[in-house]
CSV table of N, CA and C in Angstrom, one decimal:
chain,number,residue,atom,x,y,z
A,1,MET,N,193.4,147.4,137.1
A,1,MET,CA,192.2,147.3,137.9
A,1,MET,C,192.4,146.7,139.2
A,2,ARG,N,192.1,147.4,140.3
A,2,ARG,CA,192.2,146.8,141.7
A,2,ARG,C,190.9,146.2,142.1
A,3,TYR,N,191.0,145.1,142.9
A,3,TYR,CA,189.9,144.5,143.5
A,3,TYR,C,190.3,143.8,144.8
A,4,ALA,N,189.3,143.6,145.6
A,4,ALA,CA,189.6,142.9,146.9
A,4,ALA,C,189.7,141.4,146.8
A,5,TYR,N,190.6,140.9,147.5
A,5,TYR,CA,190.8,139.4,147.5
A,5,TYR,C,190.7,138.9,149.0
A,6,VAL,N,190.0,137.8,149.2
A,6,VAL,CA,189.9,137.3,150.6
A,6,VAL,C,190.8,136.1,150.7
A,7,ASP,N,191.7,136.1,151.6
A,7,ASP,CA,192.6,135.0,151.9
A,7,ASP,C,191.9,134.0,152.7
A,8,GLN,N,191.5,132.9,152.2
A,8,GLN,CA,190.7,131.9,152.9
A,8,GLN,C,191.4,131.3,154.1
A,9,ASN,N,192.8,131.3,154.1
A,9,ASN,CA,193.5,130.8,155.2
A,9,ASN,C,193.5,131.6,156.4
A,10,ILE,N,193.2,132.9,156.2
A,10,ILE,CA,193.1,133.8,157.4
A,10,ILE,C,191.7,134.1,157.8
A,11,CYS,N,190.8,134.1,156.8
A,11,CYS,CA,189.4,134.5,157.1
A,11,CYS,C,188.8,133.5,158.1
A,12,ASP,N,188.0,134.0,159.1
A,12,ASP,CA,187.3,133.1,160.0
A,12,ASP,C,186.0,132.6,159.5
A,13,ARG,N,185.5,133.0,158.3
A,13,ARG,CA,184.3,132.5,157.6
A,13,ARG,C,183.0,132.7,158.5
A,14,SER,N,183.0,133.8,159.2
A,14,SER,CA,181.8,134.2,160.0
A,14,SER,C,180.7,134.7,159.1
A,15,PRO,N,179.4,134.2,159.4
A,15,PRO,CA,178.3,134.7,158.6
A,15,PRO,C,178.0,136.1,159.0
A,16,PHE,N,178.6,136.7,160.0
A,16,PHE,CA,178.4,138.0,160.5
A,16,PHE,C,179.5,138.9,160.1
A,17,CYS,N,180.2,138.6,159.0
A,17,CYS,CA,181.4,139.3,158.5
A,17,CYS,C,181.2,140.8,158.4
A,18,PRO,N,181.9,141.7,159.2
A,18,PRO,CA,181.7,143.1,159.1
A,18,PRO,C,182.2,143.7,157.8
A,19,ALA,N,183.2,143.1,157.2
A,19,ALA,CA,183.8,143.6,156.0
A,19,ALA,C,182.8,143.4,154.8
A,20,SER,N,182.1,142.3,154.8
A,20,SER,CA,181.1,142.1,153.7
A,20,SER,C,179.9,143.0,153.8
A,21,ARG,N,179.6,143.4,155.1
A,21,ARG,CA,178.5,144.3,155.3
A,21,ARG,C,178.9,145.8,154.9
A,22,SER,N,180.2,146.0,155.0
A,22,SER,CA,180.7,147.4,154.7
A,22,SER,C,180.7,147.7,153.2
A,23,CYS,N,180.6,146.8,152.4
A,23,CYS,CA,180.6,147.0,150.9
A,23,CYS,C,179.3,147.5,150.4
A,24,LYS,N,179.3,148.8,150.0
A,24,LYS,CA,178.1,149.4,149.5
A,24,LYS,C,177.8,149.1,148.0
A,25,PHE,N,178.7,148.3,147.4
A,25,PHE,CA,178.5,147.9,146.0
A,25,PHE,C,178.0,146.4,145.9
A,26,GLY,N,177.9,145.7,147.0
A,26,GLY,CA,177.4,144.4,147.0
A,26,GLY,C,178.3,143.4,146.4
A,27,ALA,N,179.6,143.6,146.5
A,27,ALA,CA,180.6,142.8,145.8
A,27,ALA,C,180.9,141.5,146.5
A,28,PHE,N,180.5,141.4,147.8
A,28,PHE,CA,180.8,140.1,148.5
A,28,PHE,C,179.7,139.1,148.3
A,29,LYS,N,180.2,137.9,148.1
A,29,LYS,CA,179.3,136.7,148.0
A,29,LYS,C,179.6,135.8,149.2
A,30,LEU,N,178.5,135.5,149.9
A,30,LEU,CA,178.6,134.6,151.1
A,30,LEU,C,177.9,133.3,150.7
A,31,GLU,N,178.6,132.2,150.7
A,31,GLU,CA,178.0,130.9,150.4
A,31,GLU,C,178.0,130.1,151.7
A,32,ARG,N,176.8,129.7,152.1
A,32,ARG,CA,176.7,128.9,153.4
A,32,ARG,C,177.4,127.5,153.2
A,33,LYS,N,178.2,127.2,154.2
A,33,LYS,CA,178.8,125.9,154.3
A,33,LYS,C,178.4,125.1,155.5
A,34,GLY,N,177.6,125.7,156.4
A,34,GLY,CA,177.2,125.1,157.6
A,34,GLY,C,176.4,126.2,158.4
A,35,LEU,N,176.0,125.9,159.6
A,35,LEU,CA,175.3,126.8,160.5
A,35,LEU,C,176.0,128.1,160.7
A,36,PHE,N,177.3,128.0,161.1
A,36,PHE,CA,178.0,129.2,161.4
A,36,PHE,C,179.3,129.3,160.5
A,37,GLN,N,179.3,128.7,159.4
A,37,GLN,CA,180.4,128.7,158.4
A,37,GLN,C,179.9,129.2,157.1
A,38,VAL,N,180.6,130.1,156.5
A,38,VAL,CA,180.4,130.5,155.1
A,38,VAL,C,181.7,130.6,154.4
A,39,GLU,N,181.6,130.6,153.0
A,39,GLU,CA,182.8,130.9,152.2
A,39,GLU,C,182.5,132.3,151.7
A,40,ILE,N,183.5,133.2,151.9
A,40,ILE,CA,183.4,134.6,151.5
A,40,ILE,C,184.3,134.8,150.3
A,41,ASN,N,183.7,135.3,149.2
A,41,ASN,CA,184.4,135.7,148.0
A,41,ASN,C,184.0,137.0,147.5
A,42,VAL,N,184.8,137.6,146.7
A,42,VAL,CA,184.5,138.9,146.1
A,42,VAL,C,184.2,138.8,144.6
A,43,ASP,N,183.1,139.4,144.2
A,43,ASP,CA,182.8,139.5,142.8
A,43,ASP,C,183.6,140.6,142.1
A,44,LYS,N,184.5,140.2,141.3
A,44,LYS,CA,185.5,141.2,140.7
A,44,LYS,C,184.7,142.2,139.8
A,45,ASP,N,183.6,141.8,139.2
A,45,ASP,CA,182.8,142.7,138.4
A,45,ASP,C,182.2,143.8,139.2
A,46,LYS,N,181.8,143.6,140.4
A,46,LYS,CA,181.2,144.6,141.3
A,46,LYS,C,182.1,145.4,142.1
A,47,CYS,N,183.3,144.8,142.4
A,47,CYS,CA,184.3,145.4,143.3
A,47,CYS,C,184.9,146.6,142.6
A,48,THR,N,185.0,147.8,143.3
A,48,THR,CA,185.6,149.0,142.7
A,48,THR,C,187.0,149.2,143.2
A,49,GLY,N,187.5,148.4,144.1
A,49,GLY,CA,188.8,148.5,144.7
A,49,GLY,C,188.9,149.7,145.6
A,50,CYS,N,187.8,150.1,146.2
A,50,CYS,CA,187.9,151.3,147.1
A,50,CYS,C,188.6,151.0,148.4
A,51,GLY,N,188.7,149.8,148.9
A,51,GLY,CA,189.4,149.4,150.1
A,51,GLY,C,188.7,149.6,151.4
A,52,VAL,N,187.5,149.9,151.4
A,52,VAL,CA,186.7,150.1,152.7
A,52,VAL,C,186.7,148.7,153.4
A,53,CYS,N,186.5,147.7,152.7
A,53,CYS,CA,186.4,146.3,153.4
A,53,CYS,C,187.7,145.9,154.1
A,54,THR,N,188.8,146.4,153.6
A,54,THR,CA,190.1,146.0,154.2
A,54,THR,C,190.2,146.6,155.6
A,55,ARG,N,189.5,147.8,155.8
A,55,ARG,CA,189.6,148.4,157.1
A,55,ARG,C,188.6,147.8,158.1
A,56,TYR,N,187.6,147.1,157.6
A,56,TYR,CA,186.6,146.5,158.5
A,56,TYR,C,186.9,145.0,158.8
A,57,CYS,N,187.8,144.4,158.1
A,57,CYS,CA,188.1,143.0,158.3
A,57,CYS,C,188.9,142.9,159.6
A,58,PRO,N,188.4,142.2,160.7
A,58,PRO,CA,189.1,142.1,161.9
A,58,PRO,C,190.4,141.3,161.9
A,59,HIS,N,190.5,140.4,160.9
A,59,HIS,CA,191.6,139.5,160.8
A,59,HIS,C,192.6,139.8,159.8
A,60,GLY,N,192.4,140.9,159.0
A,60,GLY,CA,193.3,141.3,157.9
A,60,GLY,C,193.3,140.3,156.8
A,61,ALA,N,192.2,139.6,156.6
A,61,ALA,CA,192.2,138.6,155.5
A,61,ALA,C,191.9,139.2,154.1
A,62,ILE,N,191.6,140.4,154.0
A,62,ILE,CA,191.2,141.0,152.7
A,62,ILE,C,192.3,142.0,152.3
A,63,LYS,N,192.8,141.7,151.1
A,63,LYS,CA,193.9,142.6,150.5
A,63,LYS,C,193.4,143.1,149.2
A,64,LEU,N,193.9,144.2,148.8
A,64,LEU,CA,193.6,144.7,147.4
A,64,LEU,C,194.7,144.3,146.5
A,65,VAL,N,194.3,143.7,145.4
A,65,VAL,CA,195.3,143.2,144.4
A,65,VAL,C,195.1,143.8,143.1
A,66,ASN,N,196.1,143.9,142.3
A,66,ASN,CA,196.0,144.4,140.9
A,66,ASN,C,195.8,143.3,139.9
A,67,GLU,N,194.9,143.5,139.0
A,67,GLU,CA,194.7,142.4,138.0
A,67,GLU,C,195.5,142.7,136.8
């Protein structure tokens, strides 16, 4: 099973993340950490591994991994 993984060391943690908006399955979870800081994670149960989010991430922080 493939799913998207967000590398927190590369992610800029923007609340306006285009990759999270690109997911039509609602697999991204954004947890507010401040006014303009969020922690972005992927819900493995909702992620289908389609890879659309990897194309929308401007920093290349999202990778598809096999479980």
